[in-house]
mmCIF file with all atom_site columns, C-alpha atoms and ligand atoms in Angstrom:
data_model
loop_
_atom_site.group_PDB
_atom_site.id
_atom_site.type_symbol
_atom_site.label_atom_id
_atom_site.label_alt_id
_atom_site.label_comp_id
_atom_site.label_asym_id
_atom_site.label_entity_id
_atom_site.label_seq_id
_atom_site.pdbx_PDB_ins_code
_atom_site.Cartn_x
_atom_site.Cartn_y
_atom_site.Cartn_z
_atom_site.occupancy
_atom_site.B_iso_or_equiv
_atom_site.pdbx_formal_charge
_atom_site.auth_seq_id
_atom_site.auth_comp_id
_atom_site.auth_asym_id
_atom_site.auth_atom_id
_atom_site.pdbx_PDB_model_num
ATOM   1   C  CA  . UNK A 1 1   ? -71.039 -101.717 39.724 1.00 95.00 ? 16  UNK A CA  1
ATOM   2   C  CA  . UNK A 1 2   ? -71.384 -100.290 43.208 1.00 98.00 ? 17  UNK A CA  1
ATOM   3   C  CA  . UNK A 1 3   ? -72.601 -102.436 46.084 1.00 98.00 ? 18  UNK A CA  1
ATOM   4   C  CA  . UNK A 1 4   ? -74.919 -101.339 48.885 1.00 98.00 ? 19  UNK A CA  1
ATOM   5   C  CA  . UNK A 1 5   ? -75.162 -104.082 51.539 1.00 98.00 ? 20  UNK A CA  1
ATOM   6   C  CA  . UNK A 1 6   ? -78.583 -104.065 53.200 1.00 98.00 ? 21  UNK A CA  1
ATOM   7   C  CA  . UNK A 1 7   ? -78.453 -103.960 57.003 1.00 98.00 ? 22  UNK A CA  1
ATOM   8   C  CA  . UNK A 1 8   ? -81.717 -105.921 57.076 1.00 98.00 ? 23  UNK A CA  1
ATOM   9   C  CA  . UNK A 1 9   ? -79.625 -109.109 57.067 1.00 98.00 ? 24  UNK A CA  1
ATOM   10  C  CA  . UNK A 1 10  ? -77.069 -107.991 59.661 1.00 98.00 ? 25  UNK A CA  1
ATOM   11  C  CA  . UNK A 1 11  ? -76.986 -108.915 63.345 1.00 98.00 ? 26  UNK A CA  1
ATOM   12  C  CA  . UNK A 1 12  ? -79.330 -106.253 64.761 1.00 97.00 ? 27  UNK A CA  1
ATOM   13  C  CA  . UNK A 1 13  ? -77.844 -106.565 68.237 1.00 98.00 ? 28  UNK A CA  1
ATOM   14  C  CA  . UNK A 1 14  ? -74.436 -105.537 66.867 1.00 98.00 ? 29  UNK A CA  1
ATOM   15  C  CA  . UNK A 1 15  ? -75.393 -103.122 64.121 1.00 98.00 ? 30  UNK A CA  1
ATOM   16  C  CA  . UNK A 1 16  ? -72.459 -100.760 64.698 1.00 98.00 ? 31  UNK A CA  1
ATOM   17  C  CA  . UNK A 1 17  ? -69.917 -103.603 64.492 1.00 98.00 ? 32  UNK A CA  1
ATOM   18  C  CA  . UNK A 1 18  ? -71.661 -105.015 61.430 1.00 98.00 ? 33  UNK A CA  1
ATOM   19  C  CA  . UNK A 1 19  ? -71.337 -101.654 59.679 1.00 98.00 ? 34  UNK A CA  1
ATOM   20  C  CA  . UNK A 1 20  ? -67.615 -101.511 60.492 1.00 98.00 ? 35  UNK A CA  1
ATOM   21  C  CA  . UNK A 1 21  ? -67.198 -105.080 59.187 1.00 98.00 ? 36  UNK A CA  1
ATOM   22  C  CA  . UNK A 1 22  ? -68.979 -104.341 55.904 1.00 98.00 ? 37  UNK A CA  1
ATOM   23  C  CA  . UNK A 1 23  ? -67.150 -101.025 55.441 1.00 98.00 ? 38  UNK A CA  1
ATOM   24  C  CA  . UNK A 1 24  ? -63.793 -102.814 55.827 1.00 98.00 ? 39  UNK A CA  1
ATOM   25  C  CA  . UNK A 1 25  ? -65.029 -105.489 53.398 1.00 98.00 ? 40  UNK A CA  1
ATOM   26  C  CA  . UNK A 1 26  ? -65.285 -102.847 50.663 1.00 98.00 ? 41  UNK A CA  1
ATOM   27  C  CA  . UNK A 1 27  ? -68.950 -101.730 50.572 1.00 98.00 ? 42  UNK A CA  1
ATOM   28  C  CA  . UNK A 1 28  ? -69.670 -98.597  48.520 1.00 98.00 ? 43  UNK A CA  1
ATOM   29  C  CA  . UNK A 1 29  ? -72.830 -97.513  50.359 1.00 98.00 ? 44  UNK A CA  1
ATOM   30  C  CA  . UNK A 1 30  ? -74.898 -98.750  53.298 1.00 98.00 ? 45  UNK A CA  1
ATOM   31  C  CA  . UNK A 1 31  ? -78.540 -99.594  52.502 1.00 99.00 ? 46  UNK A CA  1
ATOM   32  C  CA  . UNK A 1 32  ? -81.027 -99.119  55.356 1.00 99.00 ? 47  UNK A CA  1
ATOM   33  C  CA  . UNK A 1 33  ? -84.548 -100.535 55.015 1.00 98.00 ? 48  UNK A CA  1
ATOM   34  C  CA  . UNK A 1 34  ? -87.260 -98.608  56.819 1.00 99.00 ? 49  UNK A CA  1
ATOM   35  C  CA  . UNK A 1 35  ? -90.617 -100.420 57.057 1.00 98.00 ? 50  UNK A CA  1
ATOM   36  C  CA  . UNK A 1 36  ? -93.773 -99.287  58.822 1.00 98.00 ? 51  UNK A CA  1
ATOM   37  C  CA  . UNK A 1 37  ? -95.750 -102.546 59.024 1.00 98.00 ? 52  UNK A CA  1
ATOM   38  C  CA  . UNK A 1 38  ? -98.374 -100.944 56.784 1.00 98.00 ? 53  UNK A CA  1
ATOM   39  C  CA  . UNK A 1 39  ? -96.880 -100.177 53.389 1.00 98.00 ? 54  UNK A CA  1
ATOM   40  C  CA  . UNK A 1 40  ? -95.165 -103.559 53.732 1.00 98.00 ? 55  UNK A CA  1
ATOM   41  C  CA  . UNK A 1 41  ? -96.011 -106.346 56.204 1.00 98.00 ? 56  UNK A CA  1
ATOM   42  C  CA  . UNK A 1 42  ? -92.861 -105.958 58.291 1.00 98.00 ? 57  UNK A CA  1
ATOM   43  C  CA  . UNK A 1 43  ? -91.421 -103.521 60.849 1.00 98.00 ? 58  UNK A CA  1
ATOM   44  C  CA  . UNK A 1 44  ? -87.780 -102.553 60.965 1.00 98.00 ? 59  UNK A CA  1
ATOM   45  C  CA  . UNK A 1 45  ? -85.905 -99.440  61.975 1.00 98.00 ? 60  UNK A CA  1
ATOM   46  C  CA  . UNK A 1 46  ? -86.689 -95.762  62.371 1.00 98.00 ? 61  UNK A CA  1
ATOM   47  C  CA  . UNK A 1 47  ? -84.675 -92.547  62.462 1.00 98.00 ? 62  UNK A CA  1
ATOM   48  C  CA  . UNK A 1 48  ? -83.333 -93.131  65.995 1.00 98.00 ? 63  UNK A CA  1
ATOM   49  C  CA  . UNK A 1 49  ? -81.481 -96.261  64.861 1.00 98.00 ? 64  UNK A CA  1
ATOM   50  C  CA  . UNK A 1 50  ? -80.206 -94.561  61.702 1.00 98.00 ? 65  UNK A CA  1
ATOM   51  C  CA  . UNK A 1 51  ? -78.814 -91.723  63.837 1.00 98.00 ? 66  UNK A CA  1
ATOM   52  C  CA  . UNK A 1 52  ? -77.324 -94.171  66.357 1.00 98.00 ? 67  UNK A CA  1
ATOM   53  C  CA  . UNK A 1 53  ? -75.339 -96.074  63.717 1.00 98.00 ? 68  UNK A CA  1
ATOM   54  C  CA  . UNK A 1 54  ? -74.350 -93.024  61.648 1.00 98.00 ? 69  UNK A CA  1
ATOM   55  C  CA  . UNK A 1 55  ? -70.993 -92.509  63.458 1.00 98.00 ? 70  UNK A CA  1
ATOM   56  C  CA  . UNK A 1 56  ? -69.765 -96.034  62.596 1.00 98.00 ? 71  UNK A CA  1
ATOM   57  C  CA  . UNK A 1 57  ? -68.860 -95.269  58.964 1.00 98.00 ? 72  UNK A CA  1
ATOM   58  C  CA  . UNK A 1 58  ? -68.233 -92.440  56.537 1.00 98.00 ? 73  UNK A CA  1
ATOM   59  C  CA  . UNK A 1 59  ? -69.938 -94.396  53.718 1.00 98.00 ? 74  UNK A CA  1
ATOM   60  C  CA  . UNK A 1 60  ? -73.090 -92.854  52.252 1.00 98.00 ? 75  UNK A CA  1
ATOM   61  C  CA  . UNK A 1 61  ? -76.351 -93.952  53.883 1.00 99.00 ? 76  UNK A CA  1
ATOM   62  C  CA  . UNK A 1 62  ? -78.900 -95.077  51.269 1.00 99.00 ? 77  UNK A CA  1
ATOM   63  C  CA  . UNK A 1 63  ? -82.212 -95.006  53.152 1.00 99.00 ? 78  UNK A CA  1
ATOM   64  C  CA  . UNK A 1 64  ? -85.044 -96.974  51.506 1.00 99.00 ? 79  UNK A CA  1
ATOM   65  C  CA  . UNK A 1 65  ? -88.410 -95.871  52.896 1.00 99.00 ? 80  UNK A CA  1
ATOM   66  C  CA  . UNK A 1 66  ? -91.130 -98.520  52.674 1.00 99.00 ? 81  UNK A CA  1
ATOM   67  C  CA  . UNK A 1 67  ? -93.711 -96.444  54.514 1.00 98.00 ? 82  UNK A CA  1
ATOM   68  C  CA  . UNK A 1 68  ? -97.130 -94.995  53.654 1.00 98.00 ? 83  UNK A CA  1
ATOM   69  C  CA  . UNK A 1 69  ? -96.296 -91.315  54.250 1.00 98.00 ? 84  UNK A CA  1
ATOM   70  C  CA  . UNK A 1 70  ? -92.634 -90.704  53.363 1.00 99.00 ? 85  UNK A CA  1
ATOM   71  C  CA  . UNK A 1 71  ? -93.035 -86.917  53.188 1.00 99.00 ? 86  UNK A CA  1
ATOM   72  C  CA  . UNK A 1 72  ? -93.827 -86.782  56.908 1.00 98.00 ? 87  UNK A CA  1
ATOM   73  C  CA  . UNK A 1 73  ? -90.483 -88.395  57.794 1.00 98.00 ? 88  UNK A CA  1
ATOM   74  C  CA  . UNK A 1 74  ? -87.969 -86.689  55.482 1.00 99.00 ? 89  UNK A CA  1
ATOM   75  C  CA  . UNK A 1 75  ? -86.799 -84.235  58.146 1.00 99.00 ? 90  UNK A CA  1
ATOM   76  C  CA  . UNK A 1 76  ? -86.288 -87.045  60.657 1.00 99.00 ? 91  UNK A CA  1
ATOM   77  C  CA  . UNK A 1 77  ? -84.176 -89.149  58.278 1.00 99.00 ? 92  UNK A CA  1
ATOM   78  C  CA  . UNK A 1 78  ? -82.228 -86.120  57.012 1.00 99.00 ? 93  UNK A CA  1
ATOM   79  C  CA  . UNK A 1 79  ? -81.454 -85.209  60.641 1.00 98.00 ? 94  UNK A CA  1
ATOM   80  C  CA  . UNK A 1 80  ? -80.418 -88.830  61.244 1.00 99.00 ? 95  UNK A CA  1
ATOM   81  C  CA  . UNK A 1 81  ? -77.741 -88.562  58.544 1.00 98.00 ? 96  UNK A CA  1
ATOM   82  C  CA  . UNK A 1 82  ? -79.237 -89.989  55.340 1.00 99.00 ? 97  UNK A CA  1
ATOM   83  C  CA  . UNK A 1 83  ? -77.296 -89.162  52.155 1.00 99.00 ? 98  UNK A CA  1
ATOM   84  C  CA  . UNK A 1 84  ? -79.837 -90.665  49.753 1.00 99.00 ? 99  UNK A CA  1
ATOM   85  C  CA  . UNK A 1 85  ? -83.530 -91.100  50.565 1.00 99.00 ? 100 UNK A CA  1
ATOM   86  C  CA  . UNK A 1 86  ? -85.658 -93.259  48.284 1.00 99.00 ? 101 UNK A CA  1
ATOM   87  C  CA  . UNK A 1 87  ? -89.438 -93.516  48.593 1.00 99.00 ? 102 UNK A CA  1
ATOM   88  C  CA  . UNK A 1 88  ? -92.051 -95.564  46.755 1.00 99.00 ? 103 UNK A CA  1
ATOM   89  C  CA  . UNK A 1 89  ? -94.173 -94.106  43.963 1.00 98.00 ? 104 UNK A CA  1
ATOM   90  C  CA  . UNK A 1 90  ? -96.937 -96.386  45.331 1.00 98.00 ? 105 UNK A CA  1
ATOM   91  C  CA  . UNK A 1 91  ? -96.912 -94.610  48.727 1.00 98.00 ? 106 UNK A CA  1
ATOM   92  C  CA  . UNK A 1 92  ? -99.467 -91.935  49.731 1.00 98.00 ? 107 UNK A CA  1
ATOM   93  C  CA  . UNK A 1 93  ? -97.300 -88.787  49.714 1.00 98.00 ? 108 UNK A CA  1
ATOM   94  C  CA  . UNK A 1 94  ? -97.190 -86.519  46.675 1.00 98.00 ? 109 UNK A CA  1
ATOM   95  C  CA  . UNK A 1 95  ? -94.022 -87.540  44.753 1.00 98.00 ? 110 UNK A CA  1
ATOM   96  C  CA  . UNK A 1 96  ? -93.041 -84.011  43.655 1.00 98.00 ? 111 UNK A CA  1
ATOM   97  C  CA  . UNK A 1 97  ? -93.484 -82.555  47.144 1.00 98.00 ? 112 UNK A CA  1
ATOM   98  C  CA  . UNK A 1 98  ? -91.462 -85.436  48.578 1.00 99.00 ? 113 UNK A CA  1
ATOM   99  C  CA  . UNK A 1 99  ? -88.628 -84.959  46.061 1.00 99.00 ? 114 UNK A CA  1
ATOM   100 C  CA  . UNK A 1 100 ? -88.578 -81.193  46.764 1.00 98.00 ? 115 UNK A CA  1
ATOM   101 C  CA  . UNK A 1 101 ? -88.498 -81.784  50.510 1.00 99.00 ? 116 UNK A CA  1
ATOM   102 C  CA  . UNK A 1 102 ? -85.596 -84.256  50.214 1.00 99.00 ? 117 UNK A CA  1
ATOM   103 C  CA  . UNK A 1 103 ? -83.631 -81.815  48.049 1.00 98.00 ? 118 UNK A CA  1
ATOM   104 C  CA  . UNK A 1 104 ? -84.380 -78.902  50.394 1.00 98.00 ? 119 UNK A CA  1
ATOM   105 C  CA  . UNK A 1 105 ? -82.565 -80.864  53.113 1.00 98.00 ? 120 UNK A CA  1
ATOM   106 C  CA  . UNK A 1 106 ? -79.475 -81.364  50.933 1.00 98.00 ? 121 UNK A CA  1
ATOM   107 C  CA  . UNK A 1 107 ? -80.209 -85.075  50.530 1.00 99.00 ? 122 UNK A CA  1
ATOM   108 C  CA  . UNK A 1 108 ? -80.267 -86.935  47.176 1.00 99.00 ? 123 UNK A CA  1
ATOM   109 C  CA  . UNK A 1 109 ? -83.770 -88.086  46.191 1.00 99.00 ? 124 UNK A CA  1
ATOM   110 C  CA  . UNK A 1 110 ? -84.633 -91.443  44.676 1.00 98.00 ? 125 UNK A CA  1
ATOM   111 C  CA  . UNK A 1 111 ? -87.904 -93.031  43.651 1.00 98.00 ? 126 UNK A CA  1
ATOM   112 C  CA  . UNK A 1 112 ? -88.712 -96.748  43.971 1.00 99.00 ? 127 UNK A CA  1
ATOM   113 C  CA  . UNK A 1 113 ? -91.031 -99.010  41.972 1.00 99.00 ? 128 UNK A CA  1
ATOM   114 C  CA  . UNK A 1 114 ? -92.465 -102.310 43.155 1.00 98.00 ? 129 UNK A CA  1
ATOM   115 C  CA  . UNK A 1 115 ? -92.484 -105.306 40.762 1.00 98.00 ? 130 UNK A CA  1
ATOM   116 C  CA  . UNK A 1 116 ? -96.060 -104.639 39.545 1.00 98.00 ? 131 UNK A CA  1
ATOM   117 C  CA  . UNK A 1 117 ? -95.431 -100.954 38.772 1.00 98.00 ? 132 UNK A CA  1
ATOM   118 C  CA  . UNK A 1 118 ? -94.461 -100.124 35.175 1.00 98.00 ? 133 UNK A CA  1
ATOM   119 C  CA  . UNK A 1 119 ? -91.266 -98.146  34.575 1.00 98.00 ? 134 UNK A CA  1
ATOM   120 C  CA  . UNK A 1 120 ? -93.221 -95.448  32.721 1.00 98.00 ? 135 UNK A CA  1
ATOM   121 C  CA  . UNK A 1 121 ? -94.925 -94.430  35.998 1.00 98.00 ? 136 UNK A CA  1
ATOM   122 C  CA  . UNK A 1 122 ? -91.704 -92.725  37.121 1.00 98.00 ? 137 UNK A CA  1
ATOM   123 C  CA  . UNK A 1 123 ? -90.820 -91.098  33.778 1.00 98.00 ? 138 UNK A CA  1
ATOM   124 C  CA  . UNK A 1 124 ? -92.427 -87.755  34.800 1.00 98.00 ? 139 UNK A CA  1
ATOM   125 C  CA  . UNK A 1 125 ? -89.962 -87.536  37.722 1.00 98.00 ? 140 UNK A CA  1
ATOM   126 C  CA  . UNK A 1 126 ? -86.775 -88.625  35.970 1.00 98.00 ? 141 UNK A CA  1
ATOM   127 C  CA  . UNK A 1 127 ? -85.416 -85.091  35.587 1.00 98.00 ? 142 UNK A CA  1
ATOM   128 C  CA  . UNK A 1 128 ? -85.827 -84.478  39.310 1.00 98.00 ? 143 UNK A CA  1
ATOM   129 C  CA  . UNK A 1 129 ? -84.267 -87.541  40.913 1.00 98.00 ? 144 UNK A CA  1
ATOM   130 C  CA  . UNK A 1 130 ? -80.726 -88.713  41.589 1.00 98.00 ? 145 UNK A CA  1
ATOM   131 C  CA  . UNK A 1 131 ? -81.648 -92.380  41.461 1.00 98.00 ? 146 UNK A CA  1
ATOM   132 C  CA  . UNK A 1 132 ? -84.370 -94.854  40.532 1.00 98.00 ? 147 UNK A CA  1
ATOM   133 C  CA  . UNK A 1 133 ? -84.650 -98.057  42.546 1.00 99.00 ? 148 UNK A CA  1
ATOM   134 C  CA  . UNK A 1 134 ? -86.209 -100.995 40.708 1.00 99.00 ? 149 UNK A CA  1
ATOM   135 C  CA  . UNK A 1 135 ? -87.368 -103.665 43.186 1.00 99.00 ? 150 UNK A CA  1
ATOM   136 C  CA  . UNK A 1 136 ? -86.419 -107.171 42.104 1.00 98.00 ? 151 UNK A CA  1
ATOM   137 C  CA  . UNK A 1 137 ? -88.516 -108.784 44.881 1.00 98.00 ? 152 UNK A CA  1
ATOM   138 C  CA  . UNK A 1 138 ? -91.761 -107.748 46.598 1.00 98.00 ? 153 UNK A CA  1
ATOM   139 C  CA  . UNK A 1 139 ? -90.541 -105.331 49.279 1.00 98.00 ? 154 UNK A CA  1
ATOM   140 C  CA  . UNK A 1 140 ? -90.756 -106.411 52.909 1.00 98.00 ? 155 UNK A CA  1
ATOM   141 C  CA  . UNK A 1 141 ? -88.284 -109.200 53.535 1.00 98.00 ? 156 UNK A CA  1
ATOM   142 C  CA  . UNK A 1 142 ? -84.730 -110.256 52.775 1.00 97.00 ? 157 UNK A CA  1
ATOM   143 C  CA  . UNK A 1 143 ? -83.759 -113.597 51.316 1.00 97.00 ? 158 UNK A CA  1
ATOM   144 C  CA  . UNK A 1 144 ? -86.286 -113.763 48.450 1.00 98.00 ? 159 UNK A CA  1
ATOM   145 C  CA  . UNK A 1 145 ? -85.610 -114.817 44.854 1.00 98.00 ? 160 UNK A CA  1
ATOM   146 C  CA  . UNK A 1 146 ? -84.401 -112.321 42.238 1.00 98.00 ? 161 UNK A CA  1
ATOM   147 C  CA  . UNK A 1 147 ? -86.995 -111.444 39.585 1.00 98.00 ? 162 UNK A CA  1
ATOM   148 C  CA  . UNK A 1 148 ? -84.999 -111.376 36.355 1.00 98.00 ? 163 UNK A CA  1
ATOM   149 C  CA  . UNK A 1 149 ? -88.124 -110.234 34.502 1.00 98.00 ? 164 UNK A CA  1
ATOM   150 C  CA  . UNK A 1 150 ? -87.666 -106.768 36.057 1.00 98.00 ? 165 UNK A CA  1
ATOM   151 C  CA  . UNK A 1 151 ? -84.595 -106.148 33.873 1.00 98.00 ? 166 UNK A CA  1
ATOM   152 C  CA  . UNK A 1 152 ? -86.585 -104.747 30.916 1.00 98.00 ? 167 UNK A CA  1
ATOM   153 C  CA  . UNK A 1 153 ? -87.705 -101.965 33.295 1.00 98.00 ? 168 UNK A CA  1
ATOM   154 C  CA  . UNK A 1 154 ? -84.060 -101.125 33.984 1.00 98.00 ? 169 UNK A CA  1
ATOM   155 C  CA  . UNK A 1 155 ? -83.307 -100.971 30.251 1.00 98.00 ? 170 UNK A CA  1
ATOM   156 C  CA  . UNK A 1 156 ? -86.413 -98.848  29.632 1.00 98.00 ? 171 UNK A CA  1
ATOM   157 C  CA  . UNK A 1 157 ? -85.403 -96.346  32.340 1.00 98.00 ? 172 UNK A CA  1
ATOM   158 C  CA  . UNK A 1 158 ? -81.829 -96.184  31.051 1.00 98.00 ? 173 UNK A CA  1
ATOM   159 C  CA  . UNK A 1 159 ? -83.088 -95.674  27.478 1.00 98.00 ? 174 UNK A CA  1
ATOM   160 C  CA  . UNK A 1 160 ? -85.490 -92.908  28.528 1.00 98.00 ? 175 UNK A CA  1
ATOM   161 C  CA  . UNK A 1 161 ? -82.690 -91.153  30.444 1.00 98.00 ? 176 UNK A CA  1
ATOM   162 C  CA  . UNK A 1 162 ? -80.377 -91.406  27.440 1.00 98.00 ? 177 UNK A CA  1
ATOM   163 C  CA  . UNK A 1 163 ? -83.089 -90.040  25.141 1.00 98.00 ? 178 UNK A CA  1
ATOM   164 C  CA  . UNK A 1 164 ? -83.609 -87.026  27.415 1.00 98.00 ? 179 UNK A CA  1
ATOM   165 C  CA  . UNK A 1 165 ? -79.927 -86.562  28.247 1.00 98.00 ? 180 UNK A CA  1
ATOM   166 C  CA  . UNK A 1 166 ? -80.455 -87.274  31.954 1.00 98.00 ? 181 UNK A CA  1
ATOM   167 C  CA  . UNK A 1 167 ? -77.891 -88.721  34.301 1.00 97.00 ? 182 UNK A CA  1
ATOM   168 C  CA  . UNK A 1 168 ? -79.889 -90.863  36.733 1.00 98.00 ? 183 UNK A CA  1
ATOM   169 C  CA  . UNK A 1 169 ? -78.500 -93.862  38.603 1.00 98.00 ? 184 UNK A CA  1
ATOM   170 C  CA  . UNK A 1 170 ? -80.431 -97.124  38.568 1.00 98.00 ? 185 UNK A CA  1
ATOM   171 C  CA  . UNK A 1 171 ? -80.322 -99.368  41.626 1.00 98.00 ? 186 UNK A CA  1
ATOM   172 C  CA  . UNK A 1 172 ? -81.810 -102.848 42.037 1.00 98.00 ? 187 UNK A CA  1
ATOM   173 C  CA  . UNK A 1 173 ? -82.849 -104.412 45.338 1.00 98.00 ? 188 UNK A CA  1
ATOM   174 C  CA  . UNK A 1 174 ? -83.744 -107.991 46.186 1.00 98.00 ? 189 UNK A CA  1
ATOM   175 C  CA  . UNK A 1 175 ? -82.224 -111.396 45.564 1.00 98.00 ? 190 UNK A CA  1
ATOM   176 C  CA  . UNK A 1 176 ? -78.878 -110.090 44.315 1.00 98.00 ? 191 UNK A CA  1
ATOM   177 C  CA  . UNK A 1 177 ? -76.002 -112.550 44.546 1.00 96.00 ? 192 UNK A CA  1
ATOM   178 C  CA  . UNK A 1 178 ? -73.033 -113.556 42.450 1.00 94.00 ? 193 UNK A CA  1
ATOM   179 C  CA  . UNK A 1 179 ? -75.462 -115.773 40.480 1.00 95.00 ? 194 UNK A CA  1
ATOM   180 C  CA  . UNK A 1 180 ? -78.009 -113.088 39.644 1.00 97.00 ? 195 UNK A CA  1
ATOM   181 C  CA  . UNK A 1 181 ? -75.930 -109.915 39.399 1.00 97.00 ? 196 UNK A CA  1
ATOM   182 C  CA  . UNK A 1 182 ? -74.861 -110.661 35.809 1.00 97.00 ? 197 UNK A CA  1
ATOM   183 C  CA  . UNK A 1 183 ? -78.376 -110.000 34.511 1.00 97.00 ? 198 UNK A CA  1
ATOM   184 C  CA  . UNK A 1 184 ? -78.476 -106.690 36.399 1.00 98.00 ? 199 UNK A CA  1
ATOM   185 C  CA  . UNK A 1 185 ? -75.074 -105.676 35.067 1.00 97.00 ? 200 UNK A CA  1
ATOM   186 C  CA  . UNK A 1 186 ? -76.104 -106.532 31.518 1.00 97.00 ? 201 UNK A CA  1
ATOM   187 C  CA  . UNK A 1 187 ? -79.184 -104.308 31.871 1.00 97.00 ? 202 UNK A CA  1
ATOM   188 C  CA  . UNK A 1 188 ? -77.002 -101.368 32.919 1.00 97.00 ? 203 UNK A CA  1
ATOM   189 C  CA  . UNK A 1 189 ? -77.616 -101.253 36.679 1.00 98.00 ? 204 UNK A CA  1
ATOM   190 C  CA  . UNK A 1 190 ? -75.309 -98.849  38.556 1.00 98.00 ? 205 UNK A CA  1
ATOM   191 C  CA  . UNK A 1 191 ? -75.820 -99.959  42.164 1.00 98.00 ? 206 UNK A CA  1
ATOM   192 C  CA  . UNK A 1 192 ? -76.971 -103.283 43.573 1.00 98.00 ? 207 UNK A CA  1
ATOM   193 C  CA  . UNK A 1 193 ? -78.354 -103.806 47.061 1.00 98.00 ? 208 UNK A CA  1
ATOM   194 C  CA  . UNK A 1 194 ? -77.467 -107.120 48.671 1.00 98.00 ? 209 UNK A CA  1
ATOM   195 C  CA  . UNK A 1 195 ? -78.585 -108.269 52.105 1.00 98.00 ? 210 UNK A CA  1
ATOM   196 C  CA  . UNK A 1 196 ? -78.207 -112.006 52.600 1.00 98.00 ? 211 UNK A CA  1
ATOM   197 C  CA  . UNK A 1 197 ? -75.734 -112.185 49.690 1.00 97.00 ? 212 UNK A CA  1
ATOM   198 C  CA  . UNK A 1 198 ? -73.225 -110.107 51.652 1.00 98.00 ? 213 UNK A CA  1
ATOM   199 C  CA  . UNK A 1 199 ? -74.056 -110.432 55.359 1.00 97.00 ? 214 UNK A CA  1
ATOM   200 C  CA  . UNK A 1 200 ? -74.589 -114.194 55.300 1.00 96.00 ? 215 UNK A CA  1
ATOM   201 C  CA  . UNK A 1 201 ? -71.581 -114.855 53.058 1.00 97.00 ? 216 UNK A CA  1
ATOM   202 C  CA  . UNK A 1 202 ? -68.620 -116.683 54.587 1.00 97.00 ? 217 UNK A CA  1
ATOM   203 C  CA  . UNK A 1 203 ? -66.336 -113.983 53.254 1.00 98.00 ? 218 UNK A CA  1
ATOM   204 C  CA  . UNK A 1 204 ? -68.081 -110.618 52.897 1.00 98.00 ? 219 UNK A CA  1
ATOM   205 C  CA  . UNK A 1 205 ? -65.115 -108.992 51.133 1.00 98.00 ? 220 UNK A CA  1
ATOM   206 C  CA  . UNK A 1 206 ? -65.127 -111.731 48.504 1.00 98.00 ? 221 UNK A CA  1
ATOM   207 C  CA  . UNK A 1 207 ? -68.897 -111.440 48.030 1.00 98.00 ? 222 UNK A CA  1
ATOM   208 C  CA  . UNK A 1 208 ? -68.710 -107.657 47.625 1.00 98.00 ? 223 UNK A CA  1
ATOM   209 C  CA  . UNK A 1 209 ? -65.753 -107.877 45.216 1.00 98.00 ? 224 UNK A CA  1
ATOM   210 C  CA  . UNK A 1 210 ? -67.605 -110.422 43.062 1.00 97.00 ? 225 UNK A CA  1
ATOM   211 C  CA  . UNK A 1 211 ? -70.628 -108.109 42.779 1.00 98.00 ? 226 UNK A CA  1
ATOM   212 C  CA  . UNK A 1 212 ? -68.445 -105.089 42.065 1.00 98.00 ? 227 UNK A CA  1
ATOM   213 C  CA  . UNK A 1 213 ? -66.644 -106.984 39.274 1.00 96.00 ? 228 UNK A CA  1
ATOM   214 C  CA  . UNK A 1 214 ? -69.886 -108.084 37.580 1.00 93.00 ? 229 UNK A CA  1
ATOM   215 C  CA  . UNK A 1 215 ? -70.126 -105.252 35.067 1.00 83.00 ? 230 UNK A CA  1
ATOM   216 C  CA  . UNK A 1 216 ? -66.560 -105.804 33.952 1.00 73.00 ? 231 UNK A CA  1
ATOM   217 C  CA  . UNK A 1 217 ? -67.665 -109.204 32.629 1.00 69.00 ? 232 UNK A CA  1
ATOM   218 C  CA  . UNK A 1 218 ? -70.523 -107.896 30.489 1.00 62.00 ? 233 UNK A CA  1
HETATM 219 C  C1  . DX5 B 2 .   ? -86.563 -105.861 50.832 1.00 78.68 ? 278 DX5 B C1  1
HETATM 220 C  C2  . DX5 B 2 .   ? -85.473 -104.864 51.085 1.00 78.68 ? 278 DX5 B C2  1
HETATM 221 C  C3  . DX5 B 2 .   ? -84.130 -105.290 50.644 1.00 78.68 ? 278 DX5 B C3  1
HETATM 222 C  C4  . DX5 B 2 .   ? -83.616 -106.556 51.292 1.00 78.68 ? 278 DX5 B C4  1
HETATM 223 C  C5  . DX5 B 2 .   ? -82.786 -107.290 50.303 1.00 78.68 ? 278 DX5 B C5  1
HETATM 224 O  O1  . DX5 B 2 .   ? -87.779 -105.269 51.031 1.00 78.68 ? 278 DX5 B O1  1
HETATM 225 O  O2  . DX5 B 2 .   ? -85.764 -103.642 50.426 1.00 78.68 ? 278 DX5 B O2  1
HETATM 226 O  O3  . DX5 B 2 .   ? -83.179 -104.231 50.765 1.00 78.68 ? 278 DX5 B O3  1
HETATM 227 O  O4  . DX5 B 2 .   ? -82.837 -106.326 52.441 1.00 78.68 ? 278 DX5 B O4  1
HETATM 228 O  O5  . DX5 B 2 .   ? -82.374 -108.488 50.846 1.00 78.68 ? 278 DX5 B O5  1
HETATM 229 P  P1  . DX5 B 2 .   ? -81.783 -109.664 49.942 1.00 78.68 ? 278 DX5 B P1  1
HETATM 230 O  O6  . DX5 B 2 .   ? -80.533 -109.129 49.285 1.00 78.68 ? 278 DX5 B O6  1
HETATM 231 O  O7  . DX5 B 2 .   ? -81.522 -110.731 50.932 1.00 78.68 ? 278 DX5 B O7  1
HETATM 232 O  O8  . DX5 B 2 .   ? -82.826 -110.031 48.940 1.00 78.68 ? 278 DX5 B O8  1
HETATM 233 ZN ZN1 . ZN  B 3 .   ? -84.172 -102.084 50.355 1.00 78.68 ? 279 ZN  B ZN1 1
#
């Protein structure tokens, strides 16, 4: 499976260098967590930081918006260099309008569900998105424990896509490590986000390679 290290666990004072380090270590995408202190109880980065670190890698930027009004910020994150923008179904913006806006900017749209949200809530949008992100922790902070009980949602989304002949990627985010990735791989996950699992590892290349190899063991 592909691995998207989350910058939330990097050294924020050296973000550019951290991106270079993780790119060299074999990352497939870079995951950037945007929080507004309202949708989730934490504040992180905005479009200015995304734009500032964009020149440090050619890897795709996977921008995860944990904000109340994602639609209002699509232009800013598209201008900043996002390749994928995911937003929460639980946010205030109209999902269809948000997906259309993301696509109109040539960016790939994804929709995210929190642990309490059933998979079926995003079924009406499956034919319009590039990716679905299933949260495996409550969004807001890195370093939390993986919720294995979210895996039936992954299988349900994959099954619904297969039934309708749709090609939609499924990503999981939260608590992914070498220990937990097996369950995600078995459920059919395509991309895993890993913050502490990669950035706090002694050997980032080894950590990334172990996650990437997980689906070859299923
Ligand atoms: C949590 C963020 C995650 C977070 C994951 O709200 O969306 O991307 O950085 O961190 P770990 O891998 O440490 O759980
Ligand atoms: Zn995230």
